[in-house]
Coordinates of C-alpha atoms in Angstrom, one line a residue:
M234 CA -33.0 -53.6 -17.4
N235 CA -36.6 -53.7 -18.4
I236 CA -39.3 -56.3 -17.5
F237 CA -38.8 -58.4 -20.6
K238 CA -35.1 -58.8 -19.9
K239 CA -35.9 -59.8 -16.3
A240 CA -38.4 -62.3 -17.5
K241 CA -35.9 -63.8 -19.9
N242 CA -33.4 -64.0 -17.1
H243 CA -35.8 -66.0 -15.0
I244 CA -36.6 -68.3 -17.9
D245 CA -32.8 -68.9 -18.4
A246 CA -32.4 -69.5 -14.7
Y247 CA -35.3 -72.0 -14.6
I248 CA -33.9 -73.9 -17.6
A249 CA -30.4 -74.0 -15.9
H250 CA -31.9 -75.2 -12.7
K251 CA -33.9 -77.9 -14.4
G252 CA -30.8 -78.9 -16.4
G253 CA -28.9 -79.5 -13.3
L254 CA -26.2 -76.8 -13.7
A255 CA -24.6 -75.4 -10.5
L256 CA -25.0 -71.8 -9.7
N257 CA -21.4 -70.8 -10.4
E258 CA -21.4 -72.7 -13.6
F259 CA -24.5 -71.0 -14.8
I260 CA -23.2 -67.6 -13.9
D261 CA -19.8 -68.3 -15.6
I262 CA -21.5 -69.4 -18.8
K263 CA -23.6 -66.2 -18.9
E264 CA -20.5 -64.0 -18.1
K265 CA -18.8 -65.5 -21.2
T266 CA -21.7 -64.6 -23.4
L267 CA -21.4 -60.9 -22.5
K268 CA -17.8 -60.7 -23.7
S269 CA -19.0 -59.9 -27.2
R270 CA -20.6 -56.8 -25.8
A271 CA -17.4 -55.5 -24.2
P272 CA -15.7 -52.3 -25.4
D273 CA -12.6 -52.4 -27.6
G274 CA -9.2 -52.8 -26.0
E275 CA -7.9 -54.6 -23.0
S276 CA -10.1 -54.9 -20.0
P277 CA -9.0 -52.9 -16.9
F278 CA -10.4 -55.5 -14.5
Y279 CA -10.8 -59.2 -14.0
L280 CA -14.2 -60.6 -13.1
S281 CA -14.1 -63.9 -11.2
I282 CA -17.1 -66.1 -10.3
Q283 CA -17.2 -67.4 -6.7
P284 CA -18.7 -70.7 -5.8
D285 CA -21.8 -69.0 -4.3
G286 CA -22.4 -67.3 -7.6
S287 CA -21.2 -63.9 -6.5
T288 CA -18.8 -61.9 -8.7
V289 CA -15.6 -60.2 -7.6
R290 CA -14.0 -57.6 -9.7
T291 CA -10.3 -57.3 -9.4
E292 CA -8.7 -54.1 -10.8
T293 CA -5.1 -53.3 -11.3
V294 CA -3.6 -50.6 -9.1
K295 CA -5.1 -47.4 -10.7
E296 CA -2.3 -45.1 -10.0
E297 CA 0.4 -47.4 -11.4
K298 CA -1.8 -48.4 -14.3
D299 CA -2.5 -44.7 -15.1
I300 CA 1.2 -44.0 -15.1
S301 CA 2.0 -47.0 -17.4
D302 CA -0.9 -46.1 -19.7
E303 CA 0.2 -42.5 -19.8
Q304 CA 3.8 -43.5 -20.7
A305 CA 2.6 -46.0 -23.3
L306 CA 0.3 -43.4 -24.8
R307 CA 3.0 -40.7 -24.9
K308 CA 5.4 -43.3 -26.5
K309 CA 2.8 -44.3 -29.1
Q310 CA 2.0 -40.7 -29.9
G311 CA 5.7 -39.8 -30.0
N312 CA 6.3 -42.6 -32.5
I313 CA 3.5 -41.4 -34.7
Y314 CA 4.7 -37.9 -34.5
S315 CA 8.3 -39.0 -35.3
N316 CA 7.2 -41.0 -38.2
L317 CA 5.1 -38.2 -39.6
K318 CA 7.0 -35.0 -38.8
Q319 CA 10.6 -36.0 -38.0
R320 CA 12.0 -34.8 -41.3
L321 CA 10.1 -31.5 -41.3
V322 CA 11.0 -30.9 -37.6
T323 CA 14.7 -31.6 -38.4
Q324 CA 14.7 -29.1 -41.3
I325 CA 12.9 -26.5 -39.1
I326 CA 15.5 -26.9 -36.3
E327 CA 18.3 -26.6 -38.8
S328 CA 16.8 -23.5 -40.1
I329 CA 16.5 -22.0 -36.6
S330 CA 20.1 -22.9 -35.9
Q331 CA 21.3 -21.3 -39.1
A332 CA 19.2 -18.2 -38.5
E333 CA 20.5 -17.9 -34.9
M334 CA 24.1 -18.3 -36.3
E335 CA 23.4 -15.6 -38.8
I336 CA 21.9 -13.4 -36.2
R337 CA 25.0 -13.7 -34.0
D338 CA 27.4 -13.1 -37.0
A339 CA 25.4 -10.1 -38.1
A340 CA 25.1 -8.7 -34.6
T341 CA 28.9 -9.1 -34.1
S342 CA 29.7 -7.3 -37.4
L343 CA 27.2 -4.6 -36.6
N344 CA 28.9 -4.0 -33.2
E345 CA 32.3 -3.9 -34.9
I346 CA 31.1 -1.5 -37.6
R347 CA 29.5 0.9 -35.0
K348 CA 32.6 0.6 -32.9
A349 CA 34.8 1.6 -36.0
H350 CA 32.4 4.5 -36.7
D351 CA 32.7 5.8 -33.2
E352 CA 36.5 5.5 -33.4
I353 CA 36.6 7.6 -36.5
L354 CA 34.4 10.3 -34.9
K355 CA 36.8 10.3 -31.9
T356 CA 39.9 10.7 -34.0
T357 CA 38.3 13.5 -36.0
P358 CA 36.3 15.6 -33.6
N359 CA 36.5 18.8 -35.7
H360 CA 35.3 17.2 -38.9
H361 CA 32.6 19.7 -39.5
L362 CA 34.9 22.6 -38.6
L363 CA 37.4 21.4 -41.2
K364 CA 34.7 21.2 -43.8
Q365 CA 33.8 24.9 -43.1
D366 CA 37.5 25.8 -43.3
A367 CA 37.8 24.1 -46.6
L368 CA 34.8 26.0 -47.9
R369 CA 36.2 29.3 -46.8
S370 CA 39.7 28.6 -48.4
F371 CA 38.0 27.7 -51.7
L372 CA 35.9 31.0 -51.7
V373 CA 39.0 33.1 -50.9
C374 CA 41.0 31.3 -53.7
L375 CA 38.1 31.9 -56.1
L376 CA 37.7 35.6 -55.2
I377 CA 41.4 36.3 -55.6
G378 CA 41.5 34.5 -58.9
L379 CA 38.5 36.4 -60.2
G380 CA 40.0 39.7 -59.1
D381 CA 43.3 39.0 -60.8
A382 CA 41.4 37.8 -63.9
V383 CA 39.4 41.0 -64.1
S384 CA 42.5 43.3 -63.8
L385 CA 44.4 41.2 -66.3
F386 CA 41.5 41.1 -68.8
Y387 CA 41.4 45.0 -68.7
L388 CA 45.2 45.0 -69.2
F389 CA 45.2 42.6 -72.2
C390 CA 42.3 44.3 -73.9
D391 CA 44.1 47.6 -73.6
F392 CA 47.4 46.3 -75.1
W393 CA 45.6 44.3 -77.9
G394 CA 43.5 47.2 -79.1
V395 CA 40.1 45.9 -77.8
D396 CA 37.9 48.9 -76.8
L397 CA 35.9 47.9 -73.8
A398 CA 33.4 50.7 -74.5
R399 CA 32.8 49.1 -78.0
M400 CA 33.3 45.5 -77.0
F401 CA 30.3 44.3 -79.0
F402 CA 32.0 45.4 -82.2
Y403 CA 35.1 43.3 -81.2
S404 CA 33.3 40.2 -79.9
T405 CA 35.7 37.7 -81.3
S406 CA 38.7 39.6 -80.0
A407 CA 37.1 40.1 -76.7
L408 CA 36.2 36.4 -76.3
F409 CA 39.8 35.4 -77.3
T410 CA 41.2 37.9 -74.8
L411 CA 38.8 36.6 -72.1
F412 CA 39.8 33.0 -72.8
F413 CA 43.5 34.0 -72.7
T414 CA 43.1 35.9 -69.5
F415 CA 41.5 32.9 -67.7
A416 CA 44.1 30.6 -69.1
F417 CA 46.9 32.9 -67.9
V418 CA 45.4 33.2 -64.5
V419 CA 44.9 29.4 -64.1
A420 CA 48.5 28.8 -65.4
S421 CA 50.0 31.3 -63.0
V422 CA 48.0 29.8 -60.0
L423 CA 49.1 26.3 -61.0
I424 CA 52.7 27.5 -61.3
A425 CA 52.4 29.1 -57.8
H426 CA 50.8 25.9 -56.5
Q427 CA 53.8 23.8 -57.8
A428 CA 56.2 26.3 -56.3
L429 CA 54.6 26.0 -52.9
S430 CA 54.1 22.3 -53.0
K431 CA 57.6 21.2 -54.3
K432 CA 59.4 24.4 -53.0
S433 CA 61.4 24.4 -56.2
F434 CA 63.4 27.5 -57.3
L435 CA 62.6 26.9 -60.9
W436 CA 58.9 27.2 -60.4
F437 CA 59.4 30.4 -58.4
A438 CA 61.7 31.7 -61.2
C439 CA 58.9 31.1 -63.8
L440 CA 56.3 32.9 -61.7
A441 CA 58.7 35.8 -61.1
V442 CA 59.3 36.1 -64.9
L443 CA 55.5 36.3 -65.4
A444 CA 55.1 38.8 -62.6
V445 CA 57.9 41.0 -64.1
I446 CA 56.2 40.9 -67.5
I447 CA 52.8 41.7 -66.0
G448 CA 54.4 44.4 -63.8
K449 CA 56.1 46.0 -66.9
M450 CA 52.8 46.0 -68.8
R451 CA 51.0 47.6 -65.9
T452 CA 53.8 50.3 -65.6
V453 CA 53.5 51.2 -69.3
Q454 CA 49.7 51.2 -69.1
G455 CA 49.8 53.6 -66.1
A456 CA 52.2 55.8 -67.9
V457 CA 50.0 56.1 -70.9
I458 CA 46.9 56.8 -68.8
E459 CA 48.7 59.4 -66.7
G460 CA 50.3 61.0 -69.7
N461 CA 54.0 60.7 -68.4
A462 CA 56.8 58.2 -68.8
M463 CA 56.3 56.7 -65.3
D464 CA 59.6 54.8 -65.8
N465 CA 60.7 54.9 -62.2
S466 CA 61.5 51.5 -60.7
F467 CA 59.2 52.0 -57.7
W468 CA 55.9 51.6 -59.7
Q469 CA 57.4 48.7 -61.7
A470 CA 58.5 47.0 -58.5
L471 CA 55.1 47.5 -56.9
Y472 CA 53.1 46.1 -59.9
T473 CA 55.6 43.2 -60.2
A474 CA 55.2 42.4 -56.5
I475 CA 51.3 42.5 -56.8
S476 CA 51.5 40.3 -59.9
F477 CA 53.7 37.8 -57.9
I478 CA 51.6 37.9 -54.7
L479 CA 48.2 37.4 -56.2
P480 CA 48.9 33.9 -57.7
I481 CA 50.9 32.9 -54.6
S482 CA 47.9 33.8 -52.4
A483 CA 45.4 32.1 -54.6
A484 CA 47.6 29.0 -54.7
F485 CA 48.1 29.0 -51.0
F486 CA 44.2 28.9 -50.3
F487 CA 43.8 26.5 -53.2
K488 CA 46.4 24.2 -51.7
R489 CA 44.8 24.5 -48.2
W490 CA 41.4 23.7 -49.7
N491 CA 42.8 20.7 -51.5
E492 CA 44.5 19.4 -48.4
I493 CA 41.5 19.8 -46.1
S494 CA 39.2 18.3 -48.8
E495 CA 41.4 15.3 -49.2
K496 CA 41.4 14.7 -45.4
T497 CA 37.7 15.2 -45.0
G498 CA 37.0 13.2 -48.2
K499 CA 38.8 10.1 -46.7
V500 CA 36.8 10.4 -43.4
E501 CA 33.5 10.8 -45.2
S502 CA 34.3 8.0 -47.6
E503 CA 35.1 5.8 -44.7
I504 CA 31.9 6.9 -42.9
R505 CA 29.9 6.1 -46.1
R506 CA 31.5 2.8 -46.4
L507 CA 30.7 2.0 -42.7
N508 CA 27.1 3.2 -43.1
E509 CA 26.6 0.9 -46.1
Q510 CA 28.1 -2.0 -44.2
E511 CA 25.8 -1.2 -41.3
Q512 CA 22.7 -1.0 -43.4
A513 CA 23.7 -4.4 -45.0
C514 CA 24.2 -5.9 -41.5
L515 CA 20.8 -4.6 -40.5
E516 CA 19.2 -6.2 -43.5
R517 CA 20.9 -9.5 -42.7
L518 CA 19.8 -9.3 -39.2
N519 CA 16.2 -8.5 -40.0
E520 CA 16.1 -11.3 -42.6
A521 CA 17.7 -13.7 -40.2
N522 CA 15.2 -12.7 -37.5
S523 CA 12.3 -13.1 -39.9
E524 CA 13.5 -16.6 -40.9
R525 CA 13.9 -17.6 -37.2
Q526 CA 10.4 -16.4 -36.4
R527 CA 9.0 -18.2 -39.3
S528 CA 10.7 -21.4 -38.3
L529 CA 9.6 -21.0 -34.7
N530 CA 6.0 -20.5 -35.9
E531 CA 6.2 -23.6 -38.0
L532 CA 7.6 -25.6 -35.0
D533 CA 4.9 -24.3 -32.7
K534 CA 2.3 -25.2 -35.3
I535 CA 3.7 -28.8 -35.4
T536 CA 3.8 -28.9 -31.6
K537 CA 0.2 -27.8 -31.4
E538 CA -0.8 -30.5 -33.9
Y539 CA 1.0 -33.1 -31.8
V540 CA -0.5 -31.9 -28.6
K541 CA -4.0 -31.9 -30.3
H542 CA -3.4 -35.4 -31.5
Y543 CA -2.2 -36.6 -28.1
E544 CA -5.2 -35.0 -26.4
R545 CA -7.5 -36.6 -28.8
A546 CA -5.9 -40.0 -28.0
L547 CA -6.1 -39.3 -24.3
S548 CA -9.8 -38.4 -24.6
K549 CA -10.3 -41.6 -26.5
K550 CA -8.6 -43.5 -23.6
E551 CA -10.8 -41.8 -21.1
R552 CA -13.9 -42.7 -23.1
L553 CA -12.8 -46.3 -23.2
E554 CA -12.3 -46.4 -19.4
T555 CA -15.8 -45.0 -18.9
A556 CA -17.2 -47.5 -21.3
W557 CA -15.4 -50.4 -19.5
E558 CA -16.8 -49.1 -16.2
R559 CA -20.4 -49.0 -17.6
H560 CA -19.8 -52.5 -19.0
A561 CA -18.6 -53.8 -15.7
R562 CA -21.6 -52.3 -13.8
Y563 CA -24.0 -53.8 -16.4
V564 CA -22.3 -57.3 -16.2
E565 CA -22.4 -57.2 -12.3
G566 CA -26.1 -56.2 -12.3
Y567 CA -27.0 -58.7 -15.0
L568 CA -25.3 -61.6 -13.2
A569 CA -26.8 -60.5 -9.9
D570 CA -30.2 -60.7 -11.4
L571 CA -29.4 -64.1 -12.8
K572 CA -28.2 -65.3 -9.5
F573 CA -31.4 -64.0 -7.8
A574 CA -33.5 -65.8 -10.5
F575 CA -31.6 -69.1 -10.0
L576 CA -31.9 -69.0 -6.3
F577 CA -35.5 -68.1 -6.6
W578 CA -36.3 -71.3 -8.7
K579 CA -34.0 -73.3 -6.4
G580 CA -35.9 -72.1 -3.4
W581 CA -39.3 -72.6 -5.2
Q582 CA -38.4 -76.2 -5.9
S583 CA -37.5 -76.8 -2.2
I584 CA -40.7 -75.2 -1.0
K585 CA -42.8 -77.5 -3.2
T586 CA -41.4 -80.5 -1.4
S587 CA -41.1 -79.4 2.2
V588 CA -44.1 -77.2 3.3
S589 CA -47.9 -77.5 3.6
K590 CA -50.3 -76.1 1.0
P591 CA -51.4 -73.0 2.8
V592 CA -47.9 -72.0 3.6
K593 CA -46.9 -72.6 -0.1
A594 CA -49.8 -70.3 -1.2
L595 CA -48.6 -67.5 1.1
I596 CA -45.0 -68.0 0.0
K597 CA -46.1 -68.0 -3.7
I598 CA -48.0 -64.7 -3.2
A599 CA -45.1 -63.1 -1.4
T600 CA -42.7 -64.3 -4.1
L601 CA -44.9 -63.0 -6.9
L602 CA -45.1 -59.5 -5.2
S603 CA -41.3 -59.6 -4.7
I604 CA -40.9 -60.4 -8.5
F605 CA -43.2 -57.7 -9.3
I606 CA -41.3 -55.1 -7.3
L607 CA -38.0 -56.3 -8.7
F608 CA -39.3 -56.1 -12.2
A609 CA -40.6 -52.6 -11.6
Y610 CA -37.3 -51.3 -10.2
P611 CA -34.1 -51.7 -12.3
A612 CA -31.2 -53.7 -10.9
Y613 CA -28.9 -50.7 -11.2
A614 CA -29.1 -47.1 -12.7
D615 CA -27.5 -46.6 -16.0
D616 CA -27.2 -42.8 -16.1
R617 CA -24.9 -40.2 -14.6
F618 CA -25.4 -36.7 -13.3
N619 CA -22.6 -34.1 -13.5
I620 CA -22.3 -30.5 -12.2
L621 CA -19.7 -28.0 -13.3
V622 CA -19.6 -24.7 -11.3
V623 CA -17.9 -21.7 -12.8
C624 CA -17.2 -19.4 -9.9
D625 CA -16.6 -15.7 -10.5
R626 CA -14.7 -14.0 -7.7
S627 CA -14.1 -10.6 -9.3
S628 CA -14.5 -7.4 -7.4
S629 CA -18.1 -7.0 -8.7
A630 CA -19.2 -10.6 -8.1
Q631 CA -17.6 -12.3 -5.0
E632 CA -20.2 -12.8 -2.3
F633 CA -23.0 -11.4 -4.5
S634 CA -22.7 -14.3 -7.0
C635 CA -20.3 -17.0 -5.9
S636 CA -20.6 -17.5 -2.2
S637 CA -19.4 -20.4 -0.1
E638 CA -23.1 -21.2 0.6
S639 CA -23.9 -21.5 -3.1
L640 CA -21.0 -23.9 -3.7
E641 CA -22.0 -26.1 -0.7
D642 CA -25.6 -26.1 -1.9
A643 CA -24.5 -27.2 -5.4
G644 CA -22.4 -30.0 -3.8
R645 CA -25.3 -31.3 -1.7
F646 CA -27.7 -31.2 -4.8
W647 CA -25.1 -33.2 -6.8
T648 CA -24.7 -35.9 -4.2
E649 CA -28.5 -36.5 -4.1
R650 CA -28.8 -36.5 -7.9
A651 CA -25.6 -38.6 -8.6
D652 CA -26.9 -41.2 -6.0
Q653 CA -30.1 -41.5 -7.9
A654 CA -28.4 -41.5 -11.3
G655 CA -25.7 -44.0 -10.4
G656 CA -22.6 -41.8 -10.6
G657 CA -21.2 -38.5 -11.9
S658 CA -18.7 -35.9 -11.4
F659 CA -18.5 -32.5 -9.6
E660 CA -16.0 -29.7 -10.5
V661 CA -15.5 -26.0 -9.5
F662 CA -13.7 -23.6 -11.9
L663 CA -12.3 -20.2 -10.8
V664 CA -12.7 -17.4 -13.4
D665 CA -9.5 -15.5 -13.9
R666 CA -8.1 -13.1 -16.5
G667 CA -8.0 -15.5 -19.5
F668 CA -8.7 -19.0 -20.9
D669 CA -5.2 -20.3 -19.8
T670 CA -5.4 -19.1 -16.3
T671 CA -8.8 -20.5 -15.4
S672 CA -8.2 -23.1 -12.7
V673 CA -10.0 -26.1 -11.2
L674 CA -10.6 -25.4 -7.5
F675 CA -12.3 -28.7 -6.6
S676 CA -13.0 -31.9 -8.4
E677 CA -14.8 -35.1 -7.3
S678 CA -16.3 -38.3 -8.9
Y679 CA -19.1 -40.3 -7.4
P680 CA -17.8 -43.8 -6.5
P681 CA -19.1 -46.5 -8.9
R682 CA -19.6 -48.9 -6.0
F683 CA -19.5 -48.9 -2.1
P684 CA -18.3 -51.7 0.0
G685 CA -20.6 -53.2 2.5
P686 CA -22.4 -52.0 4.5
V687 CA -23.4 -49.8 1.6
T688 CA -25.7 -47.4 3.5
V689 CA -23.0 -46.7 6.2
N690 CA -20.2 -46.3 3.8
K691 CA -22.2 -44.1 1.3
K692 CA -23.1 -41.7 4.2
K693 CA -19.5 -41.5 5.3
W694 CA -18.4 -40.7 1.8
K695 CA -21.0 -38.0 1.4
N696 CA -20.1 -36.4 4.7
K697 CA -16.4 -36.5 3.8
F698 CA -17.1 -34.9 0.4
L699 CA -19.2 -32.0 1.9
Q700 CA -16.4 -31.5 4.6
N701 CA -13.7 -31.3 1.8
L702 CA -15.8 -28.8 -0.1
S703 CA -16.6 -26.7 2.9
E704 CA -12.8 -26.6 3.8
K705 CA -12.2 -25.1 0.3
T706 CA -14.9 -22.4 0.4
P707 CA -13.6 -20.2 3.3
S708 CA -10.3 -19.7 1.3
L709 CA -12.0 -18.5 -1.9
P710 CA -9.8 -15.8 -3.5
V711 CA -11.0 -12.3 -4.0
N712 CA -10.5 -9.7 -6.8
K713 CA -9.9 -12.3 -9.5
G714 CA -10.3 -11.6 -13.2
S715 CA -13.6 -11.5 -15.1
A716 CA -12.9 -13.5 -18.3
I717 CA -16.2 -15.2 -17.9
V718 CA -16.8 -16.4 -21.4
E719 CA -13.3 -17.9 -21.5
A720 CA -14.0 -19.8 -18.3
V721 CA -17.3 -21.1 -19.7
H722 CA -15.4 -22.3 -22.8
R723 CA -12.8 -24.1 -20.6
A724 CA -15.5 -25.8 -18.5
S725 CA -17.4 -27.0 -21.6
L726 CA -14.2 -28.9 -22.7
R727 CA -14.5 -31.0 -19.4
I728 CA -18.2 -32.0 -19.9
P729 CA -18.3 -35.9 -19.5
D730 CA -19.6 -38.0 -22.4
E731 CA -22.2 -39.8 -20.3
G732 CA -25.2 -38.6 -18.5
E733 CA -26.8 -35.2 -17.8
T734 CA -24.5 -32.2 -17.2
L735 CA -25.6 -29.0 -15.4
I736 CA -23.3 -26.0 -15.6
Y737 CA -23.8 -23.3 -12.9
V738 CA -22.2 -20.0 -13.8
L739 CA -22.2 -18.2 -10.4
S740 CA -21.4 -14.7 -11.8
D741 CA -22.7 -11.2 -12.4
M742 CA -21.7 -11.9 -16.1
R743 CA -19.8 -8.6 -16.3
E744 CA -17.1 -9.6 -18.7
V745 CA -13.8 -7.7 -18.6
N746 CA -11.0 -8.3 -21.0
K747 CA -8.7 -6.4 -23.4
S748 CA -11.5 -5.8 -25.8
F749 CA -14.5 -5.1 -23.5
N750 CA -15.4 -3.8 -20.0
F751 CA -19.0 -4.6 -19.3
E752 CA -18.8 -2.6 -16.0
R753 CA -18.4 0.6 -18.1
Q754 CA -20.4 -0.2 -21.2
V755 CA -22.1 -3.3 -22.4
P756 CA -21.5 -3.8 -26.2
S757 CA -24.3 -4.7 -28.7
E758 CA -25.1 -8.4 -29.3
R759 CA -23.7 -8.3 -32.8
E760 CA -20.4 -6.7 -31.8
F761 CA -19.9 -9.3 -29.0
L762 CA -20.9 -12.2 -31.2
N763 CA -18.5 -11.1 -33.9
W764 CA -15.7 -10.9 -31.3
L765 CA -16.5 -14.5 -30.1
D766 CA -16.0 -15.6 -33.7
R767 CA -12.8 -13.8 -34.2
K768 CA -11.4 -15.2 -31.0
A769 CA -12.6 -18.8 -31.8
I770 CA -14.6 -19.0 -28.5
K771 CA -16.9 -21.8 -29.3
P772 CA -17.8 -23.8 -26.2
K773 CA -18.4 -27.6 -26.8
F774 CA -21.8 -28.3 -25.3
K775 CA -23.6 -31.7 -25.5
D776 CA -27.4 -32.2 -26.1
S777 CA -27.8 -33.3 -22.5
T778 CA -26.2 -30.1 -21.0
K779 CA -28.0 -27.3 -19.4
L780 CA -26.6 -23.9 -18.3
V781 CA -27.8 -21.8 -15.4
A782 CA -26.3 -18.4 -15.0
C783 CA -27.3 -17.0 -11.6
G784 CA -26.1 -14.2 -9.4
V785 CA -26.6 -11.6 -12.2
H786 CA -27.3 -8.9 -9.8
P787 CA -27.8 -5.1 -10.5
Y788 CA -25.7 -3.8 -7.6
T789 CA -22.8 -1.5 -8.0
P790 CA -20.0 -2.7 -5.5
D791 CA -17.1 -0.5 -4.5
N792 CA -14.5 0.2 -7.2
T793 CA -16.8 -0.8 -10.1
G794 CA -18.8 1.1 -12.7
K795 CA -22.4 2.1 -12.0
M796 CA -24.9 -0.5 -13.3
T797 CA -27.8 1.3 -15.0
T798 CA -31.2 -0.2 -16.1
Q799 CA -30.2 0.1 -19.8
N800 CA -26.9 -1.6 -19.2
Y801 CA -28.5 -4.4 -17.1
E802 CA -31.1 -5.2 -19.7
Q803 CA -28.6 -5.1 -22.5
L804 CA -26.4 -7.5 -20.5
L805 CA -29.2 -10.1 -20.2
R806 CA -30.0 -9.8 -24.0
L807 CA -26.3 -10.1 -24.9
W808 CA -25.7 -13.3 -22.9
Q809 CA -28.9 -14.9 -24.0
A810 CA -27.9 -14.3 -27.6
A811 CA -24.5 -15.9 -26.9
F812 CA -26.1 -19.0 -25.3
D813 CA -28.5 -19.3 -28.3
K814 CA -25.6 -19.1 -30.6
W815 CA -23.8 -21.9 -28.8
G816 CA -27.0 -24.1 -28.8
V817 CA -27.3 -24.7 -25.1
R818 CA -30.4 -24.7 -23.0
A819 CA -29.8 -21.7 -20.6
S820 CA -31.5 -19.6 -18.1
I821 CA -30.3 -16.3 -16.5
S822 CA -31.5 -15.1 -13.1
E823 CA -30.4 -12.9 -10.1
V824 CA -31.1 -15.4 -7.4
C825 CA -29.4 -18.8 -7.2
Q826 CA -31.8 -21.5 -6.2
I827 CA -29.8 -24.6 -6.9
N828 CA -32.4 -27.3 -6.7
N829 CA -35.3 -25.5 -8.3
Q830 CA -33.4 -24.1 -11.3
W831 CA -32.5 -27.6 -12.6
R832 CA -36.1 -28.6 -12.8

């Protein structure tokens, strides 16, 4: 409140006093004129004017009001969410349900198929041996048939006048004989196969007739070759038996091959069918899993949008509460100044009528000095001072950077500055292994007003604050994570909208995460800044924010990598580049001097 406003207040009080208004009436009129400057929304307090002109602020029970506001806000945001996203969410939930049903059906079918496959393998344990036996039977059948065909071809060529030595001159006759020979062999084998399969006398008789004919022809051929009649029954019976046994043997192995092939063919066909069904089930399962994951991603996206919308509304609510608090403080200070001005003119009037001239002169001089002092000093402070402390308790920092003494110094410094500024907040964040695990160790807000006697109650509050803070510091954890940049990002999201904010990063600034380990090697500025962009790590600093990184020591504690001069200088350049990228006023030092570093 500047000197011109104070002068205007005295003029208004003088006019009101001259007009005969009572003090409470004058204050009430002025309080109503300030309603146009009030923030939007419903006032969280009621300001009543007392007969003596003082103001009493009556607030609702904060805890109950916060709960009701929270419920109302959730309901409001839930209605907005339902109106905008209900149909889409319903479709997504149905898709997820269908995908899960499909997954269950596919998994059940897959288990049944694999069970049937295992059952087939159990019932036919010698499947591979049977296939080998079938192959051997086929080869034996083929060899017997080929041997019989060669001997018969030689026999038929001899009887039909085809000279094998001059076969090229009788190519047509030789081809016909060859064709007839193979046809005869196949026919005899098929007849033998029918005889073995059906066990019919007729088929055996046909085969015996053919064997007798072939045996007679071999006997004649042998007699011609040997030059004698060779008509004895022994040789004819021998050749006839050979001609009968060869087709029977070939037919036996052919039948065996056919039976084994049929049996193994059924098993292999069933296995192929089960494999095809298994592949189809796997494709169904993969497709259902993909659809379910896609639906879950969509649902997660909508949920994040809702949470973001809700947090935005919650932030707006907090800003309104802060604006109402500032307005209340302004109104109380303004009305108090008006009350003083009214009482001043009222007292001035009484002095003019009741005391002597020398006393009046002294009183006027003292009054003018008092007015000058009051004009020079504002009725109340309209600024805030906030401190956010990021505490690194990793193995390489701990007592080197974030000690209990440093936290208590920051707390004392804050109480002094917040008292001068007229309010503020103090918070301590613990660095951990990620953005989501960064926790708030301690949080306190400077009271907007103290009951009388103000000096005594203010001192009691400061002592209690420092005592609570000192009780937290002995139990500071050890060997916490080193996700420093994530903790700074988290702290930046809690910077108040009003006043100055000082962020103390009590750390050795040796970031350790899944991508980097500064204790082993400090990356280049470009590599680190690109990583910040990929991870969307963009702290939200305000123009009135300053950051002090202190405790950046060059020591090498136990179980940590050795800190060299090159790494240390690169560490300083890297963090300075990051602070410049974020647009925040920052300083980096080894020693933490809480009071001096702010100035």
